[in-house]
Short mmCIF file of C-alpha atoms in Angstrom, two decimals:
data_model
loop_
_atom_site.label_atom_id
_atom_site.label_comp_id
_atom_site.label_asym_id
_atom_site.label_seq_id
_atom_site.Cartn_x
_atom_site.Cartn_y
_atom_site.Cartn_z
CA MET A 1 278.35 25.03 275.80
CA ARG A 2 278.71 27.51 278.59
CA ARG A 3 280.90 27.44 281.74
CA GLY A 4 280.15 25.62 284.47
CA VAL A 5 278.76 22.36 283.20
CA ARG A 6 279.91 19.17 284.27
CA TYR A 7 280.04 16.03 282.05
CA LEU A 8 279.48 12.62 284.20
CA PRO A 9 280.51 9.40 282.63
CA VAL A 10 277.63 6.73 283.45
CA GLY A 11 279.26 3.69 282.77
CA ASP A 12 280.49 3.14 279.45
CA SER A 13 277.58 3.87 277.52
CA ALA A 14 276.01 7.02 278.83
CA LEU A 15 277.05 10.56 279.56
CA THR A 16 274.88 13.11 282.08
CA VAL A 17 275.50 16.40 281.09
CA GLU A 18 274.70 18.77 284.74
CA PHE A 19 273.94 22.42 284.19
CA GLY A 20 273.75 22.76 287.96
CA GLN A 21 272.39 22.30 291.50
CA GLY A 22 268.48 22.06 292.56
CA ILE A 23 265.49 22.74 290.92
CA ASP A 24 265.26 25.61 289.04
CA ARG A 25 263.31 26.46 285.67
CA GLN A 26 266.48 28.44 283.90
CA LEU A 27 268.34 25.13 284.79
CA ASN A 28 265.67 22.90 283.19
CA ALA A 29 265.48 25.72 280.23
CA LEU A 30 268.97 24.22 279.44
CA VAL A 31 268.33 20.55 279.67
CA MET A 32 265.80 20.92 277.14
CA ALA A 33 267.30 23.01 274.78
CA LEU A 34 270.22 20.53 274.85
CA ASP A 35 267.96 17.69 274.43
CA ALA A 36 266.54 19.77 271.54
CA ALA A 37 269.61 20.36 270.05
CA LEU A 38 270.88 16.77 270.48
CA ARG A 39 267.43 15.60 268.46
CA ALA A 40 268.23 17.98 265.75
CA ARG A 41 271.17 17.10 265.16
CA ALA A 42 270.70 13.36 264.73
CA VAL A 43 274.42 12.22 266.04
CA PRO A 44 274.92 8.55 265.19
CA GLY A 45 275.30 6.36 268.31
CA VAL A 46 273.23 8.37 270.53
CA THR A 47 270.10 6.22 271.22
CA GLU A 48 268.14 8.07 274.11
CA THR A 49 268.44 10.81 276.15
CA VAL A 50 266.56 11.15 279.48
CA PRO A 51 265.83 14.77 280.74
CA THR A 52 265.92 15.40 284.49
CA PHE A 53 265.25 18.42 286.73
CA ARG A 54 268.71 19.75 286.27
CA SER A 55 270.89 17.23 283.87
CA LEU A 56 270.44 15.63 280.65
CA MET A 57 271.34 11.47 280.47
CA ILE A 58 272.89 10.77 276.70
CA HIS A 59 272.62 7.05 276.35
CA TYR A 60 274.78 5.96 273.25
CA ASP A 61 276.57 2.82 271.57
CA PRO A 62 279.66 2.98 271.91
CA ALA A 63 280.40 0.94 268.96
CA VAL A 64 279.11 3.64 267.05
CA LEU A 65 280.37 6.86 269.10
CA SER A 66 283.14 7.30 271.98
CA HIS A 67 282.75 9.42 274.95
CA ALA A 68 285.47 12.13 273.52
CA ALA A 69 283.63 12.41 270.32
CA LEU A 70 280.20 12.82 272.34
CA CYS A 71 281.85 15.37 274.44
CA ASN A 72 283.37 17.16 271.06
CA GLU A 73 279.39 16.97 269.59
CA ILE A 74 277.97 18.59 272.71
CA ASP A 75 280.59 21.14 272.98
CA ALA A 76 279.95 22.36 269.43
CA LEU A 77 276.07 22.72 269.95
CA ASP A 78 275.16 26.40 270.40
CA ILE A 79 272.06 25.99 272.66
CA ALA A 80 269.16 28.80 273.07
CA PRO A 81 267.04 27.75 275.73
CA VAL A 82 263.31 28.58 275.33
CA GLN A 83 261.03 28.37 278.39
CA ASP A 84 257.91 30.14 276.98
CA ALA A 85 254.39 29.29 278.36
CA GLN A 86 253.31 29.15 274.84
CA SER A 87 255.58 26.71 273.45
CA GLY A 88 255.11 23.20 273.40
CA ARG A 89 252.25 21.03 274.41
CA LEU A 90 249.71 22.21 276.61
CA VAL A 91 247.84 18.77 278.14
CA THR A 92 244.52 18.99 280.08
CA LEU A 93 243.85 16.46 282.77
CA PRO A 94 240.38 16.26 284.77
CA VAL A 95 240.87 15.73 288.11
CA ALA A 96 238.34 14.92 291.03
CA TYR A 97 239.47 16.73 294.18
CA GLY A 98 239.00 15.51 297.64
CA GLY A 99 237.05 12.46 299.09
CA VAL A 100 238.02 9.16 298.24
CA HIS A 101 240.09 10.59 295.54
CA GLY A 102 242.05 13.02 297.29
CA PRO A 103 242.31 11.70 300.96
CA ASP A 104 244.54 14.48 302.41
CA LEU A 105 243.42 17.39 300.70
CA GLU A 106 241.68 18.86 303.88
CA ASP A 107 245.30 18.56 305.42
CA VAL A 108 247.11 20.08 302.80
CA ALA A 109 244.42 23.04 303.00
CA ALA A 110 244.75 23.43 306.45
CA ALA A 111 248.58 23.70 306.75
CA GLY A 112 248.29 26.47 303.86
CA GLY A 113 245.55 28.54 306.01
CA LEU A 114 242.92 27.71 302.92
CA SER A 115 239.65 26.24 302.72
CA GLU A 116 239.32 22.89 300.79
CA ALA A 117 237.70 25.07 297.84
CA GLU A 118 240.36 27.71 297.91
CA ALA A 119 242.96 24.73 297.77
CA ILE A 120 241.46 23.24 295.15
CA ALA A 121 240.69 26.84 292.97
CA LEU A 122 244.56 27.45 293.60
CA HIS A 123 246.12 24.09 292.40
CA SER A 124 243.40 23.83 289.34
CA GLY A 125 244.24 27.36 288.50
CA ILE A 126 248.10 27.39 287.80
CA THR A 127 249.51 26.02 284.75
CA HIS A 128 252.03 23.09 286.11
CA TYR A 129 255.40 22.47 284.27
CA VAL A 130 256.62 19.33 283.89
CA TYR A 131 260.35 19.34 284.77
CA MET A 132 260.76 15.83 284.29
CA ILE A 133 259.38 11.85 283.89
CA GLY A 134 260.81 9.55 286.80
CA PHE A 135 260.00 7.15 289.69
CA ALA A 136 257.86 4.93 287.20
CA PRO A 137 256.93 4.95 283.50
CA GLY A 138 255.34 8.16 283.00
CA HIS A 139 255.32 9.59 286.37
CA PRO A 140 255.76 13.29 286.08
CA TYR A 141 257.52 15.96 288.48
CA MET A 142 255.60 19.06 287.86
CA GLY A 143 256.28 22.59 289.50
CA ASP A 144 255.77 25.16 290.88
CA LEU A 145 253.32 25.40 293.82
CA PRO A 146 252.76 28.59 295.32
CA PRO A 147 253.76 28.74 299.33
CA GLU A 148 250.43 27.95 300.46
CA LEU A 149 250.24 24.53 299.06
CA THR A 150 253.82 24.00 299.65
CA LEU A 151 254.51 21.21 302.44
CA PRO A 152 257.03 18.59 303.30
CA ARG A 153 255.95 14.50 302.18
CA ARG A 154 253.90 12.63 304.58
CA ARG A 155 255.55 11.61 308.12
CA THR A 156 253.93 8.00 307.31
CA PRO A 157 254.07 7.20 303.42
CA ARG A 158 250.65 5.23 302.35
CA THR A 159 251.41 1.50 301.09
CA HIS A 160 248.97 2.08 298.49
CA ILE A 161 248.39 4.93 296.22
CA ALA A 162 245.56 4.33 293.15
CA PRO A 163 246.84 5.10 289.72
CA GLY A 164 245.69 8.72 288.72
CA THR A 165 246.59 9.71 292.09
CA VAL A 166 247.43 13.65 292.12
CA ALA A 167 249.78 14.18 295.08
CA VAL A 168 251.71 17.23 296.38
CA ALA A 169 254.76 17.80 298.53
CA VAL A 170 258.30 19.76 298.45
CA GLY A 171 256.49 22.51 296.16
CA GLN A 172 255.99 20.10 293.30
CA THR A 173 253.01 18.02 292.26
CA VAL A 174 252.92 14.57 290.77
CA ILE A 175 250.61 12.13 289.15
CA TYR A 176 250.87 8.33 290.12
CA PRO A 177 250.90 6.30 286.91
CA PHE A 178 249.99 2.98 288.77
CA ALA A 179 249.22 1.73 291.83
CA SER A 180 252.00 2.08 294.55
CA PRO A 181 253.09 2.54 297.56
CA GLY A 182 253.83 6.84 298.05
CA GLY A 183 255.10 9.44 300.44
CA TRP A 184 253.05 12.72 298.83
CA HIS A 185 249.80 14.32 300.08
CA ALA A 186 247.11 12.81 297.69
CA ILE A 187 244.70 15.63 297.01
CA GLY A 188 242.86 14.61 293.89
CA ARG A 189 242.65 11.85 291.28
CA THR A 190 242.82 11.68 287.63
CA PRO A 191 240.83 9.32 284.94
CA ALA A 192 243.36 9.45 282.47
CA ASP A 193 246.12 7.21 281.47
CA LEU A 194 249.15 8.12 282.54
CA PHE A 195 251.20 5.29 280.90
CA ASP A 196 249.37 2.81 278.03
CA ILE A 197 251.85 0.33 276.44
CA THR A 198 249.40 0.37 273.70
CA ARG A 199 249.88 3.58 272.72
CA THR A 200 252.44 4.67 270.25
CA GLU A 201 253.83 6.88 272.89
CA PRO A 202 253.21 5.16 276.23
CA ALA A 203 253.95 7.92 278.20
CA LEU A 204 251.28 10.77 278.08
CA LEU A 205 253.19 13.29 279.56
CA ARG A 206 256.86 14.05 278.44
CA ALA A 207 259.17 16.63 279.83
CA GLY A 208 258.48 20.54 279.18
CA ASP A 209 255.14 19.81 278.66
CA GLN A 210 252.43 22.54 280.25
CA VAL A 211 249.45 20.69 282.32
CA ARG A 212 246.38 22.33 283.29
CA LEU A 213 244.17 20.51 285.59
CA ARG A 214 240.49 20.46 285.11
CA ASN A 215 238.34 20.15 288.75
CA ILE A 216 235.39 17.72 287.58
CA GLU A 217 232.98 16.26 290.34
CA ALA A 218 233.25 12.41 291.47
CA ALA A 219 230.29 11.58 288.98
CA GLU A 220 232.44 12.81 286.13
CA PHE A 221 235.08 10.86 287.12
CA ASP A 222 233.07 7.73 287.36
CA HIS A 223 231.53 8.81 283.54
CA LEU A 224 235.02 8.96 282.10
CA MET A 225 236.46 5.96 283.67
CA ALA A 226 233.53 3.93 282.25
CA GLY A 227 234.02 5.57 278.54
CA PRO A 228 236.95 5.67 276.25
CA ALA A 229 240.20 6.17 277.38
CA SER A 230 241.02 8.46 274.72
CA GLU A 231 238.42 10.94 275.79
CA ARG A 232 240.06 11.52 279.36
CA PHE A 233 242.68 13.86 278.45
CA THR A 234 243.28 16.68 275.56
CA ILE A 235 246.59 17.79 273.99
CA ALA A 236 247.14 20.61 272.17
CA GLU A 237 250.22 22.28 270.43
CA GLN A 238 251.16 25.42 270.98
CA SER A 239 253.19 27.95 268.79
CA GLU A 240 256.44 29.70 270.21
#
């Protein structure tokens, strides 16, 4: 492992490996590389890994693997970060922007000196990178937004955000998997279920995914909501 990495005990059955500070694609590439290397090594006693912006939390069974032994396993790994837009999964989600589905779109556009159409084109025209899943099951934090769409959180959070709401703040995009309060700016909504316990893999998105948002009209949103849940998104494996 490289210099400057911190090993932070989390109770007696978890370890956080921290690579640095802030939200940075290079730091996150190291997180994802360590996650991949641990999975490939299949260390006995490691039960789960949780990637975040800048660190990887590793859960382990202390009856099988000690803290010191886990640190030694990590030290022995030769991680090679790969952060290529053509690797991993490409997930495409339909999004109805503005109107009842995105009540903050007008304000977000105005803050960036854009028309609503320009804000939609800018937001749906980039590929969003999933840094991590957090806050709620299946809830993605995605970056990175251009300056025109970068603004603080709302001064007054909403008490109710509809599931599937696409929202922006602090240079990132999130999608709320469930109805909940929320302080980010709601600019659209996807009919895709971000978390479904009946699926083999309940969370639709994973850390490291590339996400494209396809602009749709409200009528198509209603049509997709009335149809099979499996037709509300597409996933393609990309070659490195």
